[in-house]
Short mmCIF file of C-alpha atoms in Angstrom, two decimals:
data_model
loop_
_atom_site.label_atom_id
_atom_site.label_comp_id
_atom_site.label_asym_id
_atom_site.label_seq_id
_atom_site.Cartn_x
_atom_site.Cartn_y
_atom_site.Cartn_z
CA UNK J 1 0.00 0.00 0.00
CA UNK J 2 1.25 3.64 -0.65
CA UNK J 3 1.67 5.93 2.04
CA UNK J 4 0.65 9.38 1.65
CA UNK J 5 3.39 11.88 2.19
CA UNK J 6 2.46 14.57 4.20
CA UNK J 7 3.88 18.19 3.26
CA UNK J 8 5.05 20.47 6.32
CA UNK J 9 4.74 24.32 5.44
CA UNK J 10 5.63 25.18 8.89
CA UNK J 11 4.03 27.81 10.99
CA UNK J 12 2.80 31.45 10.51
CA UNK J 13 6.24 32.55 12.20
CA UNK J 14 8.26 30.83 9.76
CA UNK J 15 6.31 32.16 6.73
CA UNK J 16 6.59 36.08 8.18
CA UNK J 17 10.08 35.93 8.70
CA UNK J 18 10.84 34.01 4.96
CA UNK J 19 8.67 36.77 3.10
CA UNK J 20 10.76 39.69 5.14
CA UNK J 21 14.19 38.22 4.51
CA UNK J 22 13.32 38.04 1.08
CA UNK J 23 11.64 41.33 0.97
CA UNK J 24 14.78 42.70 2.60
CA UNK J 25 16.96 41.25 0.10
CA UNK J 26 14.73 43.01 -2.71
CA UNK J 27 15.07 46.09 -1.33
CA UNK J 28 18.49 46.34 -0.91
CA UNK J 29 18.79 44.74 -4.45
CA UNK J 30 16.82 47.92 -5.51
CA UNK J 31 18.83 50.90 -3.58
CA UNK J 32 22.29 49.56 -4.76
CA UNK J 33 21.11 49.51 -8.14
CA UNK J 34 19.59 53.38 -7.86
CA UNK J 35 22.83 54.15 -5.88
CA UNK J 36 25.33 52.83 -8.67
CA UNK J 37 22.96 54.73 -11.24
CA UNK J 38 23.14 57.74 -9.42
CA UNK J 39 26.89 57.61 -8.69
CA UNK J 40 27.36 56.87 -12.60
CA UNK J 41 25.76 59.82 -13.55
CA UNK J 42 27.85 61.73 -11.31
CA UNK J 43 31.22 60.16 -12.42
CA UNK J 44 30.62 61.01 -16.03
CA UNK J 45 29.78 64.94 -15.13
CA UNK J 46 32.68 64.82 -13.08
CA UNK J 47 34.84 63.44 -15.61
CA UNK J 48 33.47 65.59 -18.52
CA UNK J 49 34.04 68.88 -16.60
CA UNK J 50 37.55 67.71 -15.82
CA UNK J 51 37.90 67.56 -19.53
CA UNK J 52 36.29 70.83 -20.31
CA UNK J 53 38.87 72.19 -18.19
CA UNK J 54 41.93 71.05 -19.73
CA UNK J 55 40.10 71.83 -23.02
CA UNK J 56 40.05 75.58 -22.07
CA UNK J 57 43.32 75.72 -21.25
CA UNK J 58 44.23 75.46 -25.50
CA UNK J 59 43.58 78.37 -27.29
CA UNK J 60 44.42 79.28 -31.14
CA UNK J 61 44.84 82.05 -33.04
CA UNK J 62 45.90 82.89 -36.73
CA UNK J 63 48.68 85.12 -38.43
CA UNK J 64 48.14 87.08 -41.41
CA UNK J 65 48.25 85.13 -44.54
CA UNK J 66 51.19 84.75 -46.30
CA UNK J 67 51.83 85.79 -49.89
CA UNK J 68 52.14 82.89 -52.13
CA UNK J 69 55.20 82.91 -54.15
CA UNK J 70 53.52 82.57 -57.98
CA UNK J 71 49.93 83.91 -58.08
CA UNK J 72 49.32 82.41 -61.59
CA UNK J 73 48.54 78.98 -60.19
CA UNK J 74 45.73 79.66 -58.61
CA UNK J 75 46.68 79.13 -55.35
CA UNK J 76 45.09 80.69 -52.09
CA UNK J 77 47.36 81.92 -49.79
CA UNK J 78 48.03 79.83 -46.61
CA UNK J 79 47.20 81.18 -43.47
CA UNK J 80 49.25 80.45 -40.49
CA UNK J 81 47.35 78.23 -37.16
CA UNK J 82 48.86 78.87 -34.03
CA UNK J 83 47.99 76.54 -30.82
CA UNK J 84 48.63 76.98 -27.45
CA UNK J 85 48.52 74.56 -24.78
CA UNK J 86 48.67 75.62 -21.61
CA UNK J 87 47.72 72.40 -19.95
CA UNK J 88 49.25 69.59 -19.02
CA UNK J 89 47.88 66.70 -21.08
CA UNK J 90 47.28 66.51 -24.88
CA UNK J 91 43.64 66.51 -26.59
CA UNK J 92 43.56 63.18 -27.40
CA UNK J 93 39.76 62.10 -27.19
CA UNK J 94 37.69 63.04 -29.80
CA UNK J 95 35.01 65.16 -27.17
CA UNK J 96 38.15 67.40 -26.67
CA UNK J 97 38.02 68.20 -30.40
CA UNK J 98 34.57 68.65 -30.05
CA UNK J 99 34.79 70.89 -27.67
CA UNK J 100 37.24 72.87 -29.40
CA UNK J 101 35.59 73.44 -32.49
CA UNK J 102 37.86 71.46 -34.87
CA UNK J 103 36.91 68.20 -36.26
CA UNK J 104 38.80 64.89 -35.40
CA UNK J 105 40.23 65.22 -39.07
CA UNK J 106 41.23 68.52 -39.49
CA UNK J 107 42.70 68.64 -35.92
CA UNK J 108 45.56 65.64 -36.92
CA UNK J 109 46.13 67.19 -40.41
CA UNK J 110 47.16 70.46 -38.00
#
């Protein structure tokens, strides 16, 4: 003959205390995830306005154009581009040109 197998849930107690440790768990599941959001958001204005500050240490200015030699060809005349850095690193990341107002390819043909 088969015996039935009786199933224990336990008492009320047991039940509370289960649905608060898990609820508990949830919870803090939920406020680390805000908290890294928030701190991520944070980081990256941080970081950008580090950048913007090194970016305004650079300025530029130009020279008047020189003459070309032979005017026959067609040529324009070449105006000088004068940088100055006055910071300590080099723009290297292409939100630096950005923020410059030169375009990643202009700024290496420079």
């Amino acid at each position: 003959m088969a015996t039935a197998t009786v199933i224990q849930w336990g008492n009320l107690a047991t039940w509370i205390a289960s649905i608060g440790t898990v609820s508990a768990v949830v919870v803090a599941l939920v406020q680390v995830y805000r908290e890294r959001k928030i701190r991520s958001v944070h980081e990256s204005t941080d970081r950008y306005e580090r950048r913007r500050g090194q970016v305004r240490l650079i300025s530029a200015w130009t020279a008047p154009p020189e003459p070309t030699p032979d005017s026959s060809t067609g040529t324009l005349p070449r105006t000088p581009i004068y940088l100055n850095n006055s910071s300590t690193g080099y723009p290297s990341e292409p939100t630096d040109h950005e923020m410059l107002g030169v375009r990643l390819s202009q700024a290496h043909k420079m």
